[in-house]
Short mmCIF file of C-alpha atoms in Angstrom, two decimals:
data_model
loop_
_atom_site.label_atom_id
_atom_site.label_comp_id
_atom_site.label_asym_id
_atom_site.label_seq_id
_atom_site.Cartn_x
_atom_site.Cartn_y
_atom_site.Cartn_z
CA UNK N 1 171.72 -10.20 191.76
CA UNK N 2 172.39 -12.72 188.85
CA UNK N 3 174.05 -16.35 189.44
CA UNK N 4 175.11 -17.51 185.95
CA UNK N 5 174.85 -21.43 185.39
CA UNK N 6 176.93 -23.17 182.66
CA UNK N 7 176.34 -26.72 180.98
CA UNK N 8 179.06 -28.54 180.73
CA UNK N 9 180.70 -31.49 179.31
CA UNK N 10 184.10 -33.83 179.50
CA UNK N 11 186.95 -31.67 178.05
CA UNK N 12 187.68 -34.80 175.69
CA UNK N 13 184.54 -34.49 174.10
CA UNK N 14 183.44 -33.17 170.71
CA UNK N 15 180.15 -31.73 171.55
CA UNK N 16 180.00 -28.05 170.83
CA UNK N 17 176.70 -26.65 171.97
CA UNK N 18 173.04 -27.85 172.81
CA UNK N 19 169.51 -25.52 172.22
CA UNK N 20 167.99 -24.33 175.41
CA UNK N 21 164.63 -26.24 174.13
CA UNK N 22 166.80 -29.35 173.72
CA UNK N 23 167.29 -28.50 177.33
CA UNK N 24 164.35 -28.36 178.94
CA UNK N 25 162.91 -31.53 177.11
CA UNK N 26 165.26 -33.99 178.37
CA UNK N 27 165.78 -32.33 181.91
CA UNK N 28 161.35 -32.58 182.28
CA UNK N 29 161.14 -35.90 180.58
CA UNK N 30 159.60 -34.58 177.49
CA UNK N 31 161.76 -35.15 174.71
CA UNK N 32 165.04 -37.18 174.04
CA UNK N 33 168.45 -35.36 172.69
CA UNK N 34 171.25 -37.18 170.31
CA UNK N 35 173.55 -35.14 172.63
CA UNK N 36 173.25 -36.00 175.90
CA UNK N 37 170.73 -38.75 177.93
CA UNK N 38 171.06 -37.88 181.16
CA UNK N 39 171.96 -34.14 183.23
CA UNK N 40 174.09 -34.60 186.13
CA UNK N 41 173.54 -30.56 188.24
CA UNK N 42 175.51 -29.78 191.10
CA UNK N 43 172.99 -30.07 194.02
CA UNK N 44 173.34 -26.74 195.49
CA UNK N 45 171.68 -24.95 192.45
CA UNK N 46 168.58 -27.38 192.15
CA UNK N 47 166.38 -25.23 193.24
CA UNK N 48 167.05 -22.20 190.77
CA UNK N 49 167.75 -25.09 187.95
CA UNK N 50 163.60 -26.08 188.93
CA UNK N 51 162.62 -22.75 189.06
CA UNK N 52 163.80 -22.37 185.78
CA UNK N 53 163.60 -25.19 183.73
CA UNK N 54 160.59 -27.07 185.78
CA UNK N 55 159.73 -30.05 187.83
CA UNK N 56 163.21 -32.09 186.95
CA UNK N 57 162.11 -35.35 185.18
CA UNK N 58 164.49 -39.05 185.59
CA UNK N 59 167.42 -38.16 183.25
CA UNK N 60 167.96 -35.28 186.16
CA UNK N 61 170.26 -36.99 188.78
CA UNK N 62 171.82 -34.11 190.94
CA UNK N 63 175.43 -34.15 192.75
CA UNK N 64 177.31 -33.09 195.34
CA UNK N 65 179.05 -29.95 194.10
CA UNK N 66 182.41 -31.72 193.74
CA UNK N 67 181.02 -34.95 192.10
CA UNK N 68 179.42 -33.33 188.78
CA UNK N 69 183.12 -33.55 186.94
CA UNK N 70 183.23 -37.31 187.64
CA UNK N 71 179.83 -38.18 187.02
CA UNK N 72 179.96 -36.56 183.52
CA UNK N 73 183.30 -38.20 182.94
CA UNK N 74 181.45 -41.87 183.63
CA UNK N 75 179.27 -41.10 181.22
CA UNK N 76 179.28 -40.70 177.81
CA UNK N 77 175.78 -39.18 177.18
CA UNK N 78 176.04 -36.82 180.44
CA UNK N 79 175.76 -33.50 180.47
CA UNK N 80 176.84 -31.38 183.77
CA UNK N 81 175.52 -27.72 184.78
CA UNK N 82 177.23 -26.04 187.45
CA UNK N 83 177.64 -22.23 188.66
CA UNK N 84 180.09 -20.46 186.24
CA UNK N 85 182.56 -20.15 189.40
CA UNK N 86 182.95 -23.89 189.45
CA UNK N 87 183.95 -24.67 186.57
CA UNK N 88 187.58 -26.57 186.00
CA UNK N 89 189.94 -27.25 182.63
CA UNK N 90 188.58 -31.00 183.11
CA UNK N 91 184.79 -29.81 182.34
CA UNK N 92 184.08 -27.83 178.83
CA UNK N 93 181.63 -25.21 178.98
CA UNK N 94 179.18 -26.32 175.80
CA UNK N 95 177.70 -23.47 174.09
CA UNK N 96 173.99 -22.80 174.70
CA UNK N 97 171.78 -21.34 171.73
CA UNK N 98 175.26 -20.09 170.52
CA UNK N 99 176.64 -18.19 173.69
CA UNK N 100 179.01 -18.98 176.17
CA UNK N 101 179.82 -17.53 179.54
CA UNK N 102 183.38 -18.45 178.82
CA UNK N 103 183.62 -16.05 176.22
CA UNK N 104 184.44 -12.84 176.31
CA UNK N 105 181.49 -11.03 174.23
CA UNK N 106 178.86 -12.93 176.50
CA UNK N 107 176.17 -10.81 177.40
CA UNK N 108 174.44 -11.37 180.65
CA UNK N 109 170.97 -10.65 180.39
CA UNK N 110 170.35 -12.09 177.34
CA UNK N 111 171.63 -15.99 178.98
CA UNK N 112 169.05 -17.82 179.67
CA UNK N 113 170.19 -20.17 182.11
CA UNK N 114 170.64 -18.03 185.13
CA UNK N 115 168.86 -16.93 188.57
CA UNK N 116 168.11 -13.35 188.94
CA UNK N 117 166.59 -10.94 192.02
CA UNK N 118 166.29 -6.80 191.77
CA UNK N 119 166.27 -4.74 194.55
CA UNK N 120 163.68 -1.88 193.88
CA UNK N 121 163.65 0.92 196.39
CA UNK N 122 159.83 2.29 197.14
CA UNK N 123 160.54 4.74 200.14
CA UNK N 124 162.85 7.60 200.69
CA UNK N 125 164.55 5.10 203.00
CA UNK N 126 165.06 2.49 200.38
CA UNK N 127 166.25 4.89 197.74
CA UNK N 128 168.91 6.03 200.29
CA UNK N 129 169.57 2.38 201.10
CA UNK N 130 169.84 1.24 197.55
CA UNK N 131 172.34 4.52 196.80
CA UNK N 132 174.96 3.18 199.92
CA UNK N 133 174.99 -0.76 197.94
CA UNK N 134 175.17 0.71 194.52
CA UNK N 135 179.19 0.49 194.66
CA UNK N 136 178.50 -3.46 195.42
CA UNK N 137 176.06 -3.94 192.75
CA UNK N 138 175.10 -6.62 190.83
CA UNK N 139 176.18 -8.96 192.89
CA UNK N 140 176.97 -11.58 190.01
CA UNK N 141 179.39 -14.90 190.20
CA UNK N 142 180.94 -13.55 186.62
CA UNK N 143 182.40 -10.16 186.63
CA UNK N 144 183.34 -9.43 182.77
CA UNK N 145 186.84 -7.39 184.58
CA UNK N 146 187.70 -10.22 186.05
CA UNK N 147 187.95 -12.60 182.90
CA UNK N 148 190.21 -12.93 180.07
CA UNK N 149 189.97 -14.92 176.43
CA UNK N 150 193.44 -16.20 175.38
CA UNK N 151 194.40 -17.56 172.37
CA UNK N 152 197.37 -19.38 171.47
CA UNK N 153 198.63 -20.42 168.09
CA UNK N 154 200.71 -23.31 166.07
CA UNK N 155 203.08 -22.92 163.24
CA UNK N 156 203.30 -19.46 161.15
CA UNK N 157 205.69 -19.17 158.70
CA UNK N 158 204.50 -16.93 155.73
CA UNK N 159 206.99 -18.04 153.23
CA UNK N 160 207.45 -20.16 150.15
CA UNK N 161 203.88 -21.20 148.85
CA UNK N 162 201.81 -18.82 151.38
CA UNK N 163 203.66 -15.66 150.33
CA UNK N 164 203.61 -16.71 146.70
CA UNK N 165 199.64 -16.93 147.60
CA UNK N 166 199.49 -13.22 148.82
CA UNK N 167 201.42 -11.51 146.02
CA UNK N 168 199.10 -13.41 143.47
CA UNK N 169 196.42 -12.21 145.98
CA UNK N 170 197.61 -8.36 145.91
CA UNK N 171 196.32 -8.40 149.19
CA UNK N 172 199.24 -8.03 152.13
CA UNK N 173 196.52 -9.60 154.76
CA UNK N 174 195.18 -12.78 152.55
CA UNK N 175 196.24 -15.53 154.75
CA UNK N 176 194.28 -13.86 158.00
CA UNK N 177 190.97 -12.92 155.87
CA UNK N 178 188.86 -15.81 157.08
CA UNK N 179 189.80 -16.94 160.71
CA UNK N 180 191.65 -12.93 161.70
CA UNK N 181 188.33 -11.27 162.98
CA UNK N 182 187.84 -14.32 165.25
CA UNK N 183 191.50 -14.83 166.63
CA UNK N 184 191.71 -10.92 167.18
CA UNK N 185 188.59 -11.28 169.39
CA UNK N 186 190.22 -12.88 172.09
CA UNK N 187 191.64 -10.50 174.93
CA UNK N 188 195.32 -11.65 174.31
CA UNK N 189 196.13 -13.48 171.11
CA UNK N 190 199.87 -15.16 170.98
CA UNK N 191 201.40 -15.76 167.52
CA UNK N 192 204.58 -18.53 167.10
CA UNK N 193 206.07 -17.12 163.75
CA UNK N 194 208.85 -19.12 163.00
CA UNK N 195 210.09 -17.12 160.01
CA UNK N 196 212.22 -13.41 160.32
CA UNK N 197 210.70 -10.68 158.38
CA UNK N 198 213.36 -9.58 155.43
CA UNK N 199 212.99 -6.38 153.96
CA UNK N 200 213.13 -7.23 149.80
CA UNK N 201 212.00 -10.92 150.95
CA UNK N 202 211.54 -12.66 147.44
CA UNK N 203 208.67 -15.33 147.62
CA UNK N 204 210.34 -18.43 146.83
CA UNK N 205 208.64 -21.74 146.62
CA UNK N 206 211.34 -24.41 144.75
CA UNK N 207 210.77 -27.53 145.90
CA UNK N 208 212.25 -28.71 149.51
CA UNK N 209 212.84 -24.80 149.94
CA UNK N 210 213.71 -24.48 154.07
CA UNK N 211 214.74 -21.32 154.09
CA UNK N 212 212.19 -19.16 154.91
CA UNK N 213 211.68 -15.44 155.42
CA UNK N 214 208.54 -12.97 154.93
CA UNK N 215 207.88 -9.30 153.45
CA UNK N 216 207.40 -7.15 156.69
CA UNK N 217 204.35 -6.45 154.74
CA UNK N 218 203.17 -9.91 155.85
CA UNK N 219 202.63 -8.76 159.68
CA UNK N 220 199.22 -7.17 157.98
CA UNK N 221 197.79 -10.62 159.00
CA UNK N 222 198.97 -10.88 162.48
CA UNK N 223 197.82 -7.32 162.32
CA UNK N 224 194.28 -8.64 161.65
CA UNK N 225 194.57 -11.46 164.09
CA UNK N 226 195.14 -9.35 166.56
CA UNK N 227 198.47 -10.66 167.32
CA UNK N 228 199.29 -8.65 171.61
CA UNK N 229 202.85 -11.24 171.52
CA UNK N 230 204.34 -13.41 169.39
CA UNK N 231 206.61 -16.48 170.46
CA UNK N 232 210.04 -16.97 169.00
CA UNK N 233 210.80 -20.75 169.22
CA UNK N 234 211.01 -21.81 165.82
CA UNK N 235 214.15 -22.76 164.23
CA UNK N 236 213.60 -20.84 161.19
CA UNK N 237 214.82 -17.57 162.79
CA UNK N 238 218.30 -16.79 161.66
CA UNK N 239 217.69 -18.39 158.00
CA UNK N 240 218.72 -15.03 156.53
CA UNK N 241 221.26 -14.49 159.19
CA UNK N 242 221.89 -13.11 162.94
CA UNK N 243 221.31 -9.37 161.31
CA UNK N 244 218.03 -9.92 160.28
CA UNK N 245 216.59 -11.85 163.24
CA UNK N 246 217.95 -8.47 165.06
CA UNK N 247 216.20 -6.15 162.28
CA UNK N 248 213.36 -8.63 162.87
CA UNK N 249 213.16 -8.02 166.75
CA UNK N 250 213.60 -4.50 166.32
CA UNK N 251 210.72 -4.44 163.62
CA UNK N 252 207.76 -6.18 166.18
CA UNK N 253 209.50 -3.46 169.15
CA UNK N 254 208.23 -0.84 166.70
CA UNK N 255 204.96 -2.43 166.30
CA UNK N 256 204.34 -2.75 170.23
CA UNK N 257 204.70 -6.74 170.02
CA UNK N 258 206.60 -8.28 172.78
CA UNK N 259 207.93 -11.76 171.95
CA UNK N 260 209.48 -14.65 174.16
CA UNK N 261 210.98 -17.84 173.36
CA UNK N 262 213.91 -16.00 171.50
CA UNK N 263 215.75 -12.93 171.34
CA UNK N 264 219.21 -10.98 170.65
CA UNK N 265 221.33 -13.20 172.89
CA UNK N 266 220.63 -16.50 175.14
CA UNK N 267 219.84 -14.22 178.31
CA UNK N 268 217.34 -12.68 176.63
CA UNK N 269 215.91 -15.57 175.14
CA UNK N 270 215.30 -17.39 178.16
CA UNK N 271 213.77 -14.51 179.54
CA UNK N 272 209.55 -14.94 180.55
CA UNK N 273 206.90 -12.36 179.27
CA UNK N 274 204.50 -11.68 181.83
CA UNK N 275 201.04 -10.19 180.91
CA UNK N 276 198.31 -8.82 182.99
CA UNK N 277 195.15 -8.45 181.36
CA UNK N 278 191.61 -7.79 183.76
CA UNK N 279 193.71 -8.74 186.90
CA UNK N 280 195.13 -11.70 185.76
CA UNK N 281 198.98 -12.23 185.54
CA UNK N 282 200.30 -14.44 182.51
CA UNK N 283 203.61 -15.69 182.15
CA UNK N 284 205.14 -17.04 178.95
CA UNK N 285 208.18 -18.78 177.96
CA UNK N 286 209.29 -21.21 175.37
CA UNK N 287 212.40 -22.82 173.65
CA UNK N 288 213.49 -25.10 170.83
CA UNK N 289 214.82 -28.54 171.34
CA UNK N 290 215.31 -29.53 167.91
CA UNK N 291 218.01 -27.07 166.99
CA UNK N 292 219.64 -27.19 164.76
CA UNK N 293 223.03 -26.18 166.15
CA UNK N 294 225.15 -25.16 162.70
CA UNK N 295 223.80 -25.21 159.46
CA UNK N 296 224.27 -23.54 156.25
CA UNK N 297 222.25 -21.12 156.08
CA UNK N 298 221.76 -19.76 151.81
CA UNK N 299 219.82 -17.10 153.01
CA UNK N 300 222.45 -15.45 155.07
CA UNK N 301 225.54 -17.24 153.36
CA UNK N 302 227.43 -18.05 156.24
CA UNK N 303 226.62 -20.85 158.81
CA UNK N 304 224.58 -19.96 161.77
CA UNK N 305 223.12 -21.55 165.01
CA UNK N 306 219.54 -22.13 165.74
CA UNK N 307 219.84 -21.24 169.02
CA UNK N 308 220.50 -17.88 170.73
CA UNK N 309 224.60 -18.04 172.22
CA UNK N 310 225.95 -15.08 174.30
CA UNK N 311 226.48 -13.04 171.13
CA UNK N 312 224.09 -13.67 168.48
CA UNK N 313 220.23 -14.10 168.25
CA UNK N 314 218.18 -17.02 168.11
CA UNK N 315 215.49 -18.73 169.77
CA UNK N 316 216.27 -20.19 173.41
CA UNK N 317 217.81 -23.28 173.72
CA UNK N 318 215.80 -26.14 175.71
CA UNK N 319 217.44 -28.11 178.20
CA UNK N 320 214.80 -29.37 180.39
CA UNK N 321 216.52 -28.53 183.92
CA UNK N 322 217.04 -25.00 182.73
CA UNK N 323 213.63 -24.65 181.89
CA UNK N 324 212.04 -26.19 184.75
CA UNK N 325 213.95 -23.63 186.99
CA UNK N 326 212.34 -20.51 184.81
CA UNK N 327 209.20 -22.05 185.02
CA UNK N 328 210.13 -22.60 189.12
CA UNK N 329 211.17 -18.92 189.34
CA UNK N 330 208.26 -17.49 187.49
CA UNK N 331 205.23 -18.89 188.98
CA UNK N 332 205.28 -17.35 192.53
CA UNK N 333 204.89 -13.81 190.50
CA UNK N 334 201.90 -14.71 188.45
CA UNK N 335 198.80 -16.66 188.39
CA UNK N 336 199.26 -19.06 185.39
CA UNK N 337 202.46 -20.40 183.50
CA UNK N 338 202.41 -21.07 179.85
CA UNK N 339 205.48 -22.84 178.60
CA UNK N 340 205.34 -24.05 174.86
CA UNK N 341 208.24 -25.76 172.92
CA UNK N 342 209.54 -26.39 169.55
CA UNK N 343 209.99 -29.81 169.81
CA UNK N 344 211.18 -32.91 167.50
CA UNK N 345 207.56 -34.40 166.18
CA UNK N 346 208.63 -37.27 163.95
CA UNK N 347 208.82 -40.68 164.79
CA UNK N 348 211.82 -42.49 163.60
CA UNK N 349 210.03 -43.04 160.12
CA UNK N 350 210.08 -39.13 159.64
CA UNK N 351 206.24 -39.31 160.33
CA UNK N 352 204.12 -36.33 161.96
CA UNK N 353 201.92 -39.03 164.00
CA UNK N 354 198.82 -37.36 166.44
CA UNK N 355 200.51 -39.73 169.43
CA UNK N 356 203.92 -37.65 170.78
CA UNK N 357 207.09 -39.61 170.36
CA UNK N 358 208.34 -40.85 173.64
CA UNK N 359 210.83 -38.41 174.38
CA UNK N 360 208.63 -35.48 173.82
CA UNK N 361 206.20 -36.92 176.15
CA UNK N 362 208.83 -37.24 178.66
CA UNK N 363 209.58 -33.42 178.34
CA UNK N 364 206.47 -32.19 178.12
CA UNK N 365 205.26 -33.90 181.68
CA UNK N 366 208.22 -33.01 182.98
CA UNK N 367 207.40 -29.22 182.36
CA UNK N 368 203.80 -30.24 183.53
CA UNK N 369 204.79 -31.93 186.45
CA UNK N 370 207.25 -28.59 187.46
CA UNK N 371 204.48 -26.69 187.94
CA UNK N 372 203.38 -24.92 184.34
CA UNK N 373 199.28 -24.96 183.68
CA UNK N 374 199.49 -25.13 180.24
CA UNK N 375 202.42 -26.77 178.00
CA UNK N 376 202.32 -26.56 174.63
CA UNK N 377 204.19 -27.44 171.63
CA UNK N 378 204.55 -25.18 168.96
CA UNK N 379 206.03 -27.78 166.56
CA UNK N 380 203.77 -29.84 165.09
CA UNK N 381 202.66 -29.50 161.46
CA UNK N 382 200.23 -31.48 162.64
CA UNK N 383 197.64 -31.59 165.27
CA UNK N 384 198.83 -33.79 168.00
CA UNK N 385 197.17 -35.20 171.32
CA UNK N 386 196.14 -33.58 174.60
CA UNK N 387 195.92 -34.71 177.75
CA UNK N 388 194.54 -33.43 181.15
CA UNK N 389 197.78 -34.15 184.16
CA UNK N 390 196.54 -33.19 188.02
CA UNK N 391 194.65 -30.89 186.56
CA UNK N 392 197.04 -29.19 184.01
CA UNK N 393 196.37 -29.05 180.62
CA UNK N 394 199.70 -30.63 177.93
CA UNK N 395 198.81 -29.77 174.47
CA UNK N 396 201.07 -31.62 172.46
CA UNK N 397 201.06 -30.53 169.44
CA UNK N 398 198.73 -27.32 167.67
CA UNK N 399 199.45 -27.90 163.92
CA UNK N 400 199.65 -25.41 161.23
CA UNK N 401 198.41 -22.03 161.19
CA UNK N 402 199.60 -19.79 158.47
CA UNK N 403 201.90 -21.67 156.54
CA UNK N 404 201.81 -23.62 153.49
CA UNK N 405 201.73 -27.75 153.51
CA UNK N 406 198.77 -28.16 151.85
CA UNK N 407 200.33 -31.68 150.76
CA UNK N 408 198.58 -33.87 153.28
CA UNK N 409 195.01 -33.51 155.31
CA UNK N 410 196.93 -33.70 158.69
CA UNK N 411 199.11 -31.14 157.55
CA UNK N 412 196.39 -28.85 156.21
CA UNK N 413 194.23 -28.74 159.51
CA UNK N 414 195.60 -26.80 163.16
CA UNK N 415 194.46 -26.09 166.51
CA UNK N 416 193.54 -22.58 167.86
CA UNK N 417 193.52 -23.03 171.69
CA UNK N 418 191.46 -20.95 173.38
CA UNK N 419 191.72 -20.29 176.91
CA UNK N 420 189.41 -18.41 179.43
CA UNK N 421 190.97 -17.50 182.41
CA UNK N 422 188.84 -16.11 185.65
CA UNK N 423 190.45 -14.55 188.35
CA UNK N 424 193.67 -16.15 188.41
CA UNK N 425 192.39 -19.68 186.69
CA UNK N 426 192.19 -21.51 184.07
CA UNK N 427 188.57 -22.39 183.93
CA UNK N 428 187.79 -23.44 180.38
CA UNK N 429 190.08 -24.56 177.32
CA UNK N 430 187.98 -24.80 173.82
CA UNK N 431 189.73 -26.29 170.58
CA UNK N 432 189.15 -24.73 167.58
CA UNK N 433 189.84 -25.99 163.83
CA UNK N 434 191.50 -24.65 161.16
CA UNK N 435 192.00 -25.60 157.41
CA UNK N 436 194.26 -24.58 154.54
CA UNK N 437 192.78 -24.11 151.79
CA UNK N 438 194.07 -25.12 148.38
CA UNK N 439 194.63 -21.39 147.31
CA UNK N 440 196.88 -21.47 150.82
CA UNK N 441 194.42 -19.47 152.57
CA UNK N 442 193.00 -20.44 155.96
CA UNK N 443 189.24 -20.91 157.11
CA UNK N 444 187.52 -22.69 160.12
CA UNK N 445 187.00 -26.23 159.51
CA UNK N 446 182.88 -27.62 158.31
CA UNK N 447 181.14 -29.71 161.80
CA UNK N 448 182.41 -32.90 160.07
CA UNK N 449 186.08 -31.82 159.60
CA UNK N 450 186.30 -30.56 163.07
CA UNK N 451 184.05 -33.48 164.62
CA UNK N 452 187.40 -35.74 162.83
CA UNK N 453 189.88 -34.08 164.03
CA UNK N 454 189.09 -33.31 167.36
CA UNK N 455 188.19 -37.18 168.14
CA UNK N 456 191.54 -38.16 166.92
CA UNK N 457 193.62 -34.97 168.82
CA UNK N 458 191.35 -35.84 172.06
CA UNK N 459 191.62 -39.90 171.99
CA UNK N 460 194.17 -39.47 174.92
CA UNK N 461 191.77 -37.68 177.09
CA UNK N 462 189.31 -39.36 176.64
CA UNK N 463 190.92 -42.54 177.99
CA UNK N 464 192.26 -40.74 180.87
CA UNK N 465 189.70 -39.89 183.92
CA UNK N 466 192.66 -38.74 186.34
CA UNK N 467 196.65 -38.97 185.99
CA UNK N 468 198.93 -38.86 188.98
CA UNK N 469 202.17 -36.48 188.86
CA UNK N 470 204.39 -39.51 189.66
CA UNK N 471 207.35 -39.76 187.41
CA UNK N 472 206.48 -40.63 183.71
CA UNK N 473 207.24 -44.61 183.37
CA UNK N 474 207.71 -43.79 179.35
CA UNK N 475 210.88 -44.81 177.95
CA UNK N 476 213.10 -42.00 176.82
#
């Protein structure tokens, strides 16, 4: 019998893990942390906490099992602990000594902060016993088949100045070197390529270039991130015309990638992807507001639509009643809905700004309010705000992955959003940080450069204990 217990934190905060001597100092009264001042448990697992950690000294102030969320949320220098079943997208699991519960390579018996009782037969009579409850055993509150790490992706477009970068690289997979082994970790990991792949794709970075395509020799580094789907809202997809987005579909059906968000026609387009992965059933969809409807297109020579129509390819169109009706008629067949869009970031000085524009805002709680856990938009070149709604998690904006604007510091950092789901919910969200590099190639951000941006992307949160699903008062 094990009962795993996680620390825990406000989701808008920046603090990534604590030492289990850190720990037990401040919870006896021994020492003092720059962390946390005071340890708010859930009441019902005092007793295992003190046969664990000690005598609890006065930074230890226990609540009721449905209070330790708010408690930590009042205060700043709080940390929570609660049994791994309780835990909620509004509380962050914080990493102890390194590990997490919440992750999917966590290994039991080597967590310190958990209760544990063996049964150990010493008659004929308890060996027979023990042999009827071995089906039922360990009785644990974490079953590893029961839990799934998902990780979801912003902008990659492997064009211009990132595929110039691999063919001086020689190496097909240079992008994904750094951060792949990490993303591919994850259970599921979701890709948003915005780009088709071209057969003969020349690399060509000229100045204001924005029309984009990559050498299917590129998908070596979704390959190493361990890419299981890819979403298909980017407005990038027909730049070399409605045949290759087709030889481009056809090319990820060979690989075993199934994609959403776009597709041959508008039907299919609009179409969710539902995954089931240890029991729990995903569903994905996605579209593109910003268009654009017609342009010119030099890559295909001919003028071509954004958007998927009833004959031609593209990514799915967003219109916000449509896609509250998908996101209606999806959820009673899974657990979770994840509904991401391509959306227009700029404010009306052509600015990427970490606040969304009004109208995306609008949208995006719209979406939230209809009944999706998780919205997220897949259009940001930089990373943009989050914020916690009744519960459901709106992710605003996840900045650049693989793609090439090393131009500005926003520009060159992203958001990896990774998701732990446990039986059927969404029971921890963690934020990690990416930088381009110079030479174009991506790496996880130094403590300082993820400290900065994750105060700035979580500013909203943090400013917002609770938020009612009444209609958004923002102007439109």
């Amino acid at each position: 019998w094990e009962r795993i217990l996680v620390p825990v934190d406000r989701m808008s905060s920046v603090l990534e893990g604590i030492r289990m001597a850190e720990l037990r100092d401040v919870w006896a009264g021994l020492g003092r942390s720059s962390n946390f001042t005071s340890i708010y448990p859930s009441q019902e697992i005092m007793p295992e906490l003190t046969a664990l950690l000690g005598e609890p000294g006065p930074a230890v102030k226990p609540q009721p099992p449905d209070g330790v969320d708010d408690a930590v949320w009042a205060d700043r220098m709080g940390l929570g602990i609660v049994p791994f079943e309780a835990l909620s997208v509004r509380l962050r699991a914080v990493k102890l000594d390194g590990a997490s519960p919440t992750d999917n390579r966590f290994i039991s018996t080597a967590w310190p902060l958990a209760s544990r009782a063996w049964l150990v037969a010493q008659t004929q009579a308890g060996l027979e016993a023990a042999a009827r409850l071995s089906d039922a055993l360990p009785i644990t509150n974490r079953h590893a088949d029961r839990l799934t790490v998902l990780v979801m992706t912003g902008v990659t477009a492997m064009g211009r100045n990132s595929a110039v970068a691999i063919e001086r690289s020689g190496d097909y997979g240079f992008l994904a070197r750094q951060v792949g082994p990490e993303l591919a970790a994850a259970d599921l990991t979701i890709i948003s390529n915005e780009i088709p792949f071209v057969p003969g794709c020349v690399a060509d970075n000229t100045l204001n270039n924005l029309i984009l395509c990559s050498k299917p020799e590129y998908f070596l580094n979704l390959e190493l991130s361990g890419v299981d789907a890819v979403g298909l809202t980017g407005n990038h997809q027909n730049d070399f015309g409605y045949h290759n987005m087709l030889w481009t579909l056809d090319f990820y059906r060979q690989k075993g990638i199934p994609y959403y968000g776009g597709g041959e026609d508008e039907r299919e387009a609009r179409q969710p992807l539902i995954l089931e992965h240890n029991g729990n059933r995903l569903a994905f969809l996605g579209a593109n507001q910003w268009g654009p409807e017609i342009y010119w297109s030099r890559g295909a020579g001919a003028r071509v639509s954004a958007w998927a129509g009833a004959g031609h390819p593209g990514s799915a169109r967003f219109v916000l009643a449509d896609m509250i009706a998908d996101i209606q008629a999806v959820a009673p067949q899974v657990d979770l809905v994840f509904a991401e869009v391509q959306h227009t970031e700029f404010n009306n000085a052509g600015e990427y700004q970490t606040e969304p524009i009004p109208l995306q805002e609008k949208d995006f709680r719209a979406l939230s309010d209809a009944g999706a856990d998780v919205v997220t938009g897949v259009q940001a070149h930089a990373p943009q705000a989050v914020e916690i709604r009744d519960g459901r998690l709106i992710l605003y904006g996840l900045g650049n992955l693989y793609f090439d604007q090393t131009w500005s510091w926003p520009t060159r950092t992203g958001l990896v959003a990774r998701h732990t789901i446990y039986e059927g919910r969404l029971i921890n969200t963690e934020l990690l940080v990416t930088v381009i590099e110079t030479n174009f190639q991506l790496r996880w951000a130094t403590p300082e450069e993820r400290m900065s941006v994750l105060r700035s992307v979580l500013r909203r949160c943090a400013n917002t204990v609770s938020v009612s699903t009444a209609p958004s008062s923002s102007p439109a």
